[in-house]
Short mmCIF file of C-alpha atoms in Angstrom, two decimals:
data_model
loop_
_atom_site.label_atom_id
_atom_site.label_comp_id
_atom_site.label_asym_id
_atom_site.label_seq_id
_atom_site.Cartn_x
_atom_site.Cartn_y
_atom_site.Cartn_z
CA UNK A 1 -0.18 -20.83 -0.49
CA UNK A 2 -1.80 -19.76 2.77
CA UNK A 3 -4.85 -21.25 4.40
CA UNK A 4 -8.23 -19.95 3.21
CA UNK A 5 -8.97 -16.67 5.02
CA UNK A 6 -5.40 -15.35 4.98
CA UNK A 7 -5.01 -16.01 1.25
CA UNK A 8 -8.43 -14.47 0.55
CA UNK A 9 -7.35 -11.30 2.32
CA UNK A 10 -4.00 -11.19 0.49
CA UNK A 11 -5.85 -11.60 -2.82
CA UNK A 12 -8.34 -8.82 -2.04
CA UNK A 13 -5.59 -6.45 -0.86
CA UNK A 14 -3.47 -7.25 -3.92
CA UNK A 15 -6.23 -5.91 -6.17
CA UNK A 16 -5.88 -2.41 -4.71
CA UNK A 17 -3.76 0.02 -6.74
CA UNK A 18 -0.13 0.35 -5.73
CA UNK A 19 -0.23 -2.73 -3.50
CA UNK A 20 1.86 -5.52 -4.98
CA UNK A 21 1.86 -9.15 -3.80
CA UNK A 22 4.61 -8.54 -1.20
CA UNK A 23 2.85 -5.48 0.22
CA UNK A 24 -0.47 -7.33 0.26
CA UNK A 25 1.16 -10.07 2.32
CA UNK A 26 2.75 -7.59 4.70
CA UNK A 27 -0.49 -5.69 5.18
CA UNK A 28 -2.43 -8.95 5.64
CA UNK A 29 -0.07 -10.08 8.41
CA UNK A 30 -0.30 -6.68 10.02
CA UNK A 31 -4.10 -7.03 9.99
CA UNK A 32 -3.77 -10.50 11.51
CA UNK A 33 -1.65 -9.22 14.36
CA UNK A 34 -3.36 -5.87 14.87
CA UNK A 35 -6.03 -5.07 17.41
CA UNK A 36 -9.37 -6.60 16.34
CA UNK A 37 -11.33 -3.42 17.09
CA UNK A 38 -8.98 -1.32 14.94
CA UNK A 39 -9.37 -3.71 12.03
CA UNK A 40 -13.16 -3.80 12.39
CA UNK A 41 -13.05 -0.01 12.19
CA UNK A 42 -11.07 -0.26 8.94
CA UNK A 43 -13.59 -2.72 7.49
CA UNK A 44 -16.47 -0.44 8.54
CA UNK A 45 -14.76 2.60 7.04
CA UNK A 46 -14.63 0.78 3.69
CA UNK A 47 -18.30 -0.18 3.83
CA UNK A 48 -19.37 3.27 5.08
CA UNK A 49 -17.53 5.07 2.30
CA UNK A 50 -19.27 2.89 -0.30
CA UNK A 51 -22.67 3.48 1.31
CA UNK A 52 -22.44 7.14 2.14
CA UNK A 53 -20.12 8.84 -0.32
CA UNK A 54 -21.48 9.84 -3.68
CA UNK A 55 -20.49 12.44 -6.22
CA UNK A 56 -21.80 16.02 -6.21
CA UNK A 57 -24.54 16.44 -8.84
CA UNK A 58 -23.13 19.80 -9.89
CA UNK A 59 -19.34 19.45 -9.94
CA UNK A 60 -18.79 15.66 -9.46
CA UNK A 61 -16.51 16.17 -6.48
CA UNK A 62 -16.90 13.51 -3.77
CA UNK A 63 -19.76 14.37 -1.46
CA UNK A 64 -21.89 12.84 1.24
CA UNK A 65 -24.92 14.83 0.08
CA UNK A 66 -26.31 15.45 -3.40
CA UNK A 67 -24.19 18.61 -3.49
CA UNK A 68 -20.66 18.95 -2.12
CA UNK A 69 -19.60 21.42 0.57
CA UNK A 70 -17.93 23.69 -1.98
CA UNK A 71 -20.99 23.92 -4.24
CA UNK A 72 -23.16 24.58 -1.18
CA UNK A 73 -20.86 27.35 0.06
CA UNK A 74 -22.47 30.66 -0.94
CA UNK A 75 -19.23 32.55 -0.37
CA UNK A 76 -17.48 30.72 -3.22
CA UNK A 77 -17.22 32.81 -6.38
CA UNK A 78 -19.57 31.36 -9.03
CA UNK A 79 -17.90 33.33 -11.84
CA UNK A 80 -14.76 31.14 -11.94
CA UNK A 81 -14.79 27.38 -12.50
CA UNK A 82 -11.59 25.39 -12.07
CA UNK A 83 -11.70 22.19 -14.13
CA UNK A 84 -9.71 19.28 -12.66
CA UNK A 85 -9.37 15.58 -13.42
CA UNK A 86 -10.06 14.10 -9.97
CA UNK A 87 -11.44 14.96 -6.53
CA UNK A 88 -7.87 14.56 -5.24
CA UNK A 89 -6.96 17.59 -7.35
CA UNK A 90 -9.72 19.63 -5.70
CA UNK A 91 -8.22 18.84 -2.32
CA UNK A 92 -4.69 19.71 -3.52
CA UNK A 93 -5.92 23.12 -4.75
CA UNK A 94 -8.00 23.72 -1.62
CA UNK A 95 -4.90 23.18 0.49
CA UNK A 96 -3.20 26.14 -1.24
CA UNK A 97 -6.10 28.43 -0.13
CA UNK A 98 -5.42 30.48 -3.25
CA UNK A 99 -8.63 29.72 -5.14
CA UNK A 100 -12.08 30.86 -4.02
CA UNK A 101 -14.15 29.85 -7.07
CA UNK A 102 -16.01 26.63 -7.87
CA UNK A 103 -14.75 23.36 -9.34
CA UNK A 104 -15.70 20.87 -12.01
CA UNK A 105 -14.29 17.34 -11.71
CA UNK A 106 -14.01 15.64 -15.10
CA UNK A 107 -13.53 12.17 -13.64
CA UNK A 108 -10.27 11.52 -15.49
CA UNK A 109 -8.47 12.61 -18.62
CA UNK A 110 -8.68 11.72 -22.30
CA UNK A 111 -6.60 8.57 -22.75
CA UNK A 112 -7.29 6.64 -25.96
CA UNK A 113 -5.00 3.76 -24.87
CA UNK A 114 -7.07 3.21 -21.72
CA UNK A 115 -10.25 3.67 -23.78
CA UNK A 116 -11.21 6.97 -22.12
CA UNK A 117 -12.69 9.44 -24.61
CA UNK A 118 -14.36 12.84 -24.00
CA UNK A 119 -17.77 11.15 -23.69
CA UNK A 120 -16.59 9.23 -20.57
CA UNK A 121 -15.71 12.52 -18.84
CA UNK A 122 -18.16 15.03 -17.33
CA UNK A 123 -17.65 17.49 -20.20
CA UNK A 124 -21.30 17.70 -21.26
CA UNK A 125 -22.21 18.68 -17.70
CA UNK A 126 -19.49 21.35 -17.76
CA UNK A 127 -20.97 22.82 -20.95
CA UNK A 128 -24.41 23.03 -19.40
CA UNK A 129 -22.96 24.81 -16.34
CA UNK A 130 -21.37 27.36 -18.69
CA UNK A 131 -24.71 28.19 -20.30
CA UNK A 132 -25.38 30.03 -17.04
CA UNK A 133 -24.22 33.64 -17.60
CA UNK A 134 -22.56 33.82 -14.18
CA UNK A 135 -19.39 32.06 -15.38
CA UNK A 136 -16.69 34.43 -16.63
CA UNK A 137 -13.57 32.28 -16.49
CA UNK A 138 -12.74 28.60 -16.79
CA UNK A 139 -9.34 27.61 -15.41
CA UNK A 140 -8.19 24.37 -16.99
CA UNK A 141 -6.20 22.59 -14.28
CA UNK A 142 -5.79 19.15 -15.79
CA UNK A 143 -2.44 17.43 -15.10
CA UNK A 144 0.59 18.79 -17.02
CA UNK A 145 1.16 15.40 -18.69
CA UNK A 146 0.24 13.92 -22.08
CA UNK A 147 -3.35 13.00 -21.16
CA UNK A 148 -3.97 16.19 -19.22
CA UNK A 149 -2.67 18.34 -22.10
CA UNK A 150 -4.81 16.41 -24.59
CA UNK A 151 -7.83 17.01 -22.37
CA UNK A 152 -6.99 20.72 -22.08
CA UNK A 153 -6.65 20.99 -25.87
CA UNK A 154 -10.01 19.29 -26.32
CA UNK A 155 -11.67 21.63 -23.80
CA UNK A 156 -10.20 24.70 -25.52
CA UNK A 157 -11.66 23.48 -28.81
CA UNK A 158 -15.07 22.89 -27.21
CA UNK A 159 -15.20 26.09 -25.16
CA UNK A 160 -13.17 28.49 -27.28
CA UNK A 161 -16.14 29.87 -29.15
CA UNK A 162 -18.56 30.58 -26.30
CA UNK A 163 -16.96 33.83 -25.18
CA UNK A 164 -15.74 32.77 -21.75
CA UNK A 165 -12.16 33.46 -20.68
CA UNK A 166 -10.14 30.22 -20.69
CA UNK A 167 -6.90 29.91 -18.73
CA UNK A 168 -4.42 27.14 -18.01
CA UNK A 169 -2.30 26.76 -14.87
CA UNK A 170 1.31 27.92 -15.40
CA UNK A 171 4.00 25.35 -16.14
CA UNK A 172 7.53 26.04 -14.95
CA UNK A 173 10.10 25.25 -12.31
CA UNK A 174 8.73 23.82 -9.08
CA UNK A 175 9.35 26.21 -6.19
CA UNK A 176 12.12 24.92 -3.95
CA UNK A 177 13.57 22.78 -6.74
CA UNK A 178 16.93 22.98 -8.45
CA UNK A 179 17.16 24.34 -12.00
CA UNK A 180 19.78 21.76 -12.96
CA UNK A 181 17.43 18.90 -12.04
CA UNK A 182 14.48 20.22 -14.06
CA UNK A 183 13.63 18.18 -17.14
CA UNK A 184 14.04 19.81 -20.58
CA UNK A 185 10.33 20.29 -21.23
CA UNK A 186 9.73 21.95 -17.85
CA UNK A 187 12.75 24.20 -18.30
CA UNK A 188 11.56 25.13 -21.81
CA UNK A 189 8.12 26.00 -20.43
CA UNK A 190 9.72 28.08 -17.69
CA UNK A 191 11.48 30.14 -20.40
CA UNK A 192 8.33 30.53 -22.51
CA UNK A 193 6.32 31.63 -19.49
CA UNK A 194 8.96 33.95 -18.01
CA UNK A 195 7.58 36.95 -16.11
CA UNK A 196 8.80 40.51 -16.37
CA UNK A 197 10.36 41.85 -13.17
CA UNK A 198 10.55 45.45 -14.39
CA UNK A 199 7.61 47.78 -14.72
CA UNK A 200 8.04 48.53 -18.42
CA UNK A 201 6.76 45.32 -20.04
CA UNK B 1 -9.58 17.93 4.62
CA UNK B 2 -12.17 15.61 3.10
CA UNK B 3 -15.73 15.14 4.25
CA UNK B 4 -16.29 12.63 7.08
CA UNK B 5 -16.38 9.13 5.62
CA UNK B 6 -13.64 9.67 3.03
CA UNK B 7 -11.27 11.15 5.58
CA UNK B 8 -12.08 8.36 8.07
CA UNK B 9 -11.12 5.79 5.45
CA UNK B 10 -7.90 7.63 4.54
CA UNK B 11 -6.99 7.76 8.24
CA UNK B 12 -7.65 4.05 8.78
CA UNK B 13 -5.71 3.08 5.64
CA UNK B 14 -2.83 5.35 6.59
CA UNK B 15 -2.32 3.33 9.79
CA UNK B 16 -1.44 0.20 7.82
CA UNK B 17 2.29 -0.49 7.41
CA UNK B 18 3.91 0.73 4.21
CA UNK B 19 0.93 2.91 3.28
CA UNK B 20 1.82 6.58 3.53
CA UNK B 21 -0.67 9.48 3.36
CA UNK B 22 -0.49 9.73 -0.46
CA UNK B 23 -1.02 5.99 -0.92
CA UNK B 24 -3.85 6.01 1.61
CA UNK B 25 -5.56 8.74 -0.43
CA UNK B 26 -5.03 6.89 -3.70
CA UNK B 27 -6.36 3.62 -2.25
CA UNK B 28 -9.33 5.43 -0.67
CA UNK B 29 -10.33 6.96 -4.00
CA UNK B 30 -9.92 3.61 -5.68
CA UNK B 31 -12.29 2.13 -3.09
CA UNK B 32 -14.72 5.00 -3.73
CA UNK B 33 -14.77 4.32 -7.44
CA UNK B 34 -14.52 0.53 -7.34
CA UNK B 35 -17.39 -1.90 -7.57
CA UNK B 36 -19.35 -1.96 -4.30
CA UNK B 37 -19.51 -5.76 -4.15
CA UNK B 38 -15.73 -6.04 -4.57
CA UNK B 39 -15.15 -3.59 -1.74
CA UNK B 40 -17.64 -5.35 0.54
CA UNK B 41 -15.65 -8.53 -0.15
CA UNK B 42 -12.47 -6.75 0.94
CA UNK B 43 -14.15 -5.53 4.15
CA UNK B 44 -15.45 -9.05 4.83
CA UNK B 45 -12.02 -10.57 4.19
CA UNK B 46 -10.59 -8.28 6.89
CA UNK B 47 -13.30 -9.21 9.40
CA UNK B 48 -13.10 -12.93 8.53
CA UNK B 49 -9.37 -13.07 8.98
CA UNK B 50 -9.68 -11.51 12.43
CA UNK B 51 -12.45 -13.91 13.41
CA UNK B 52 -11.15 -17.13 11.95
CA UNK B 53 -7.37 -17.02 11.86
CA UNK B 54 -5.45 -17.85 14.99
CA UNK B 55 -1.95 -19.11 15.65
CA UNK B 56 -1.04 -22.81 15.81
CA UNK B 57 -0.71 -23.94 19.43
CA UNK B 58 2.39 -25.98 18.59
CA UNK B 59 4.47 -23.89 16.18
CA UNK B 60 2.69 -20.45 16.23
CA UNK B 61 2.28 -20.40 12.46
CA UNK B 62 -1.01 -18.82 11.30
CA UNK B 63 -3.79 -21.37 11.34
CA UNK B 64 -7.56 -21.58 11.12
CA UNK B 65 -7.60 -24.49 13.57
CA UNK B 66 -5.81 -24.99 16.89
CA UNK B 67 -3.03 -26.70 14.91
CA UNK B 68 -1.74 -25.59 11.50
CA UNK B 69 -1.76 -27.73 8.37
CA UNK B 70 1.98 -28.40 8.64
CA UNK B 71 1.82 -29.59 12.27
CA UNK B 72 -1.18 -31.79 11.36
CA UNK B 73 0.64 -33.32 8.38
CA UNK B 74 1.92 -36.74 9.53
CA UNK B 75 4.31 -36.95 6.58
CA UNK B 76 6.38 -34.01 7.83
CA UNK B 77 9.58 -35.07 9.53
CA UNK B 78 9.31 -34.39 13.30
CA UNK B 79 13.06 -34.77 13.81
CA UNK B 80 13.93 -31.39 12.26
CA UNK B 81 12.53 -28.05 13.44
CA UNK B 82 13.18 -24.92 11.40
CA UNK B 83 13.00 -21.82 13.60
CA UNK B 84 11.82 -18.67 11.80
CA UNK B 85 10.77 -15.18 12.85
CA UNK B 86 7.39 -14.91 11.12
CA UNK B 87 4.70 -16.96 9.36
CA UNK B 88 5.75 -15.19 6.15
CA UNK B 89 9.11 -16.97 6.46
CA UNK B 90 7.35 -20.34 6.71
CA UNK B 91 5.60 -19.59 3.42
CA UNK B 92 8.85 -18.47 1.78
CA UNK B 93 10.57 -21.73 2.79
CA UNK B 94 7.54 -23.84 1.79
CA UNK B 95 7.69 -22.31 -1.68
CA UNK B 96 11.20 -23.72 -2.13
CA UNK B 97 9.86 -27.27 -1.48
CA UNK B 98 13.29 -28.11 -0.08
CA UNK B 99 12.33 -28.61 3.57
CA UNK B 100 10.09 -31.42 4.83
CA UNK B 101 10.46 -30.95 8.58
CA UNK B 102 8.42 -28.89 11.05
CA UNK B 103 8.58 -25.20 11.94
CA UNK B 104 8.64 -22.98 14.98
CA UNK B 105 7.60 -19.35 14.53
CA UNK B 106 9.21 -17.09 17.13
CA UNK B 107 6.90 -14.15 16.43
CA UNK B 108 9.73 -11.69 15.74
CA UNK B 109 13.38 -11.20 16.61
CA UNK B 110 15.27 -9.81 19.57
CA UNK B 111 15.31 -6.04 19.16
CA UNK B 112 16.15 -4.07 22.31
CA UNK B 113 15.41 -0.73 20.60
CA UNK B 114 11.84 -1.84 19.82
CA UNK B 115 11.58 -3.34 23.32
CA UNK B 116 11.47 -6.95 22.09
CA UNK B 117 13.42 -9.29 24.36
CA UNK B 118 13.61 -13.11 24.35
CA UNK B 119 10.65 -13.33 26.72
CA UNK B 120 8.38 -11.73 24.06
CA UNK B 121 9.24 -14.47 21.57
CA UNK B 122 7.99 -18.08 21.61
CA UNK B 123 11.35 -19.39 22.86
CA UNK B 124 10.03 -21.09 25.99
CA UNK B 125 7.60 -23.05 23.85
CA UNK B 126 10.47 -24.06 21.55
CA UNK B 127 12.42 -25.40 24.54
CA UNK B 128 9.47 -27.48 25.66
CA UNK B 129 9.12 -28.94 22.13
CA UNK B 130 12.79 -29.92 22.26
CA UNK B 131 12.32 -31.90 25.47
CA UNK B 132 10.61 -34.44 23.21
CA UNK B 133 13.35 -36.88 22.12
CA UNK B 134 12.14 -36.92 18.49
CA UNK B 135 13.96 -33.68 17.61
CA UNK B 136 17.48 -34.22 16.27
CA UNK B 137 18.20 -30.93 14.52
CA UNK B 138 17.14 -27.31 14.93
CA UNK B 139 17.75 -25.13 11.87
CA UNK B 140 17.95 -21.49 12.90
CA UNK B 141 16.48 -19.55 9.97
CA UNK B 142 16.09 -16.09 11.48
CA UNK B 143 16.79 -13.18 9.10
CA UNK B 144 20.45 -12.55 8.21
CA UNK B 145 20.32 -9.05 9.73
CA UNK B 146 21.33 -7.57 13.06
CA UNK B 147 18.20 -8.62 14.96
CA UNK B 148 18.06 -12.04 13.32
CA UNK B 149 21.71 -12.71 14.12
CA UNK B 150 21.23 -11.58 17.73
CA UNK B 151 18.28 -13.95 18.02
CA UNK B 152 20.31 -16.80 16.50
CA UNK B 153 23.15 -16.13 18.95
CA UNK B 154 20.70 -16.16 21.85
CA UNK B 155 19.17 -19.45 20.66
CA UNK B 156 22.61 -21.07 20.32
CA UNK B 157 23.37 -20.05 23.91
CA UNK B 158 20.04 -21.47 25.13
CA UNK B 159 20.08 -24.69 23.11
CA UNK B 160 23.81 -25.35 22.78
CA UNK B 161 23.97 -27.58 25.85
CA UNK B 162 21.00 -29.89 25.26
CA UNK B 163 22.73 -32.16 22.72
CA UNK B 164 20.66 -31.33 19.65
CA UNK B 165 22.35 -30.45 16.37
CA UNK B 166 22.02 -26.71 15.69
CA UNK B 167 22.47 -25.32 12.19
CA UNK B 168 22.14 -21.90 10.57
CA UNK B 169 21.10 -21.18 6.97
CA UNK B 170 24.08 -20.36 4.74
CA UNK B 171 24.93 -16.74 4.00
CA UNK B 172 26.47 -15.91 0.65
CA UNK B 173 25.87 -14.49 -2.78
CA UNK B 174 22.26 -14.54 -3.93
CA UNK B 175 21.83 -16.86 -6.92
CA UNK B 176 21.36 -14.86 -10.10
CA UNK B 177 23.02 -11.79 -8.58
CA UNK B 178 26.21 -10.02 -9.61
CA UNK B 179 29.32 -10.41 -7.48
CA UNK B 180 30.27 -6.77 -7.98
CA UNK B 181 26.96 -5.59 -6.51
CA UNK B 182 27.20 -7.75 -3.39
CA UNK B 183 27.78 -5.83 -0.17
CA UNK B 184 31.07 -6.37 1.69
CA UNK B 185 29.59 -8.42 4.51
CA UNK B 186 27.78 -10.79 2.14
CA UNK B 187 30.89 -11.19 0.00
CA UNK B 188 32.96 -11.86 3.14
CA UNK B 189 30.44 -14.51 4.24
CA UNK B 190 30.55 -16.07 0.79
CA UNK B 191 34.34 -16.47 1.15
CA UNK B 192 34.09 -17.90 4.66
CA UNK B 193 31.45 -20.39 3.59
CA UNK B 194 33.04 -21.40 0.29
CA UNK B 195 32.40 -25.00 -0.79
CA UNK B 196 34.97 -27.40 -2.17
CA UNK B 197 34.36 -28.42 -5.76
CA UNK B 198 36.98 -31.20 -5.75
CA UNK B 199 36.60 -34.55 -4.00
CA UNK B 200 39.69 -34.25 -1.78
CA UNK B 201 38.55 -31.79 0.91
#
């Protein structure tokens, strides 16, 4: 539809996730009208990220070195490993400042429909980290959806026999939410996982 | 939050229109995991568009030359000029294949809140095109919203006295839509602009 370069850009943008044809067109026209220096910076940021950013050889979090900042940080507790699907999840947990252990990024979740089995995830590398006696607890923090639960179940089966404490993040009502808007499964989980407020139990 | 290059990319992406912080993060991680050659192509497409694409000196449509393909096309009727806000609108009208005249891209609409007055739009250039006797009709195809209507009103005031036929695109019910879901203003316009289906009027 458009002349060469504009259409090329719309096509390339349209391949990015969550950017449909209309958005691709809007972003392309923004790029056309934006400051040239700003847009060169965007293009450089894309190239730089591909050149510089790799994955940590220990935990598979994104990293500019062979090991990520968290794995290099001596103050992080090596006895607890929190297993997540993606680097994004590491950042979400880091923002809470409530976890001071290490991470292990699986690189996704088990999803037979998308052709992702356990062998495509960094599960073997997790097992070899656990052979180190330092690890006392593995927190399974995969997403609370179908694929994340399947992955958690698989990990429990793999790790259940090696004598390390396995835990799963609590499911329940989101803080700040309304009970009446909670879906049935979440509300059911909130009941199952109810905490005692009295000292006796 | 993230290490250097990843955060830089998220920041640059987040400045694009319609891409919020969450989307910027998702797109950044997609770029991280995508094929390097594909992502270099995206970066090049951004740079190329900034280097190669300019605006047509006649109608201000996007163009890789000094004049756009439509202005260069001798078969396009020079007696009708369709005035639109953006190049995107040119493409939308071209897709209908129902207009064979020329265009004039204003580069936006009058919007006092955003500080856009008539002098920021290519209205002066439109007037000088109209001094050529070839033009018989100007179709005002600005958006049917507040800013587009204000721009149309301004254009009618500017061009009303120079003896050229001025028309405005019809407002009414969208084809394929449901009458009951139409907003009041659109439904009102559809009544005002109703067409006779009998031969007598």
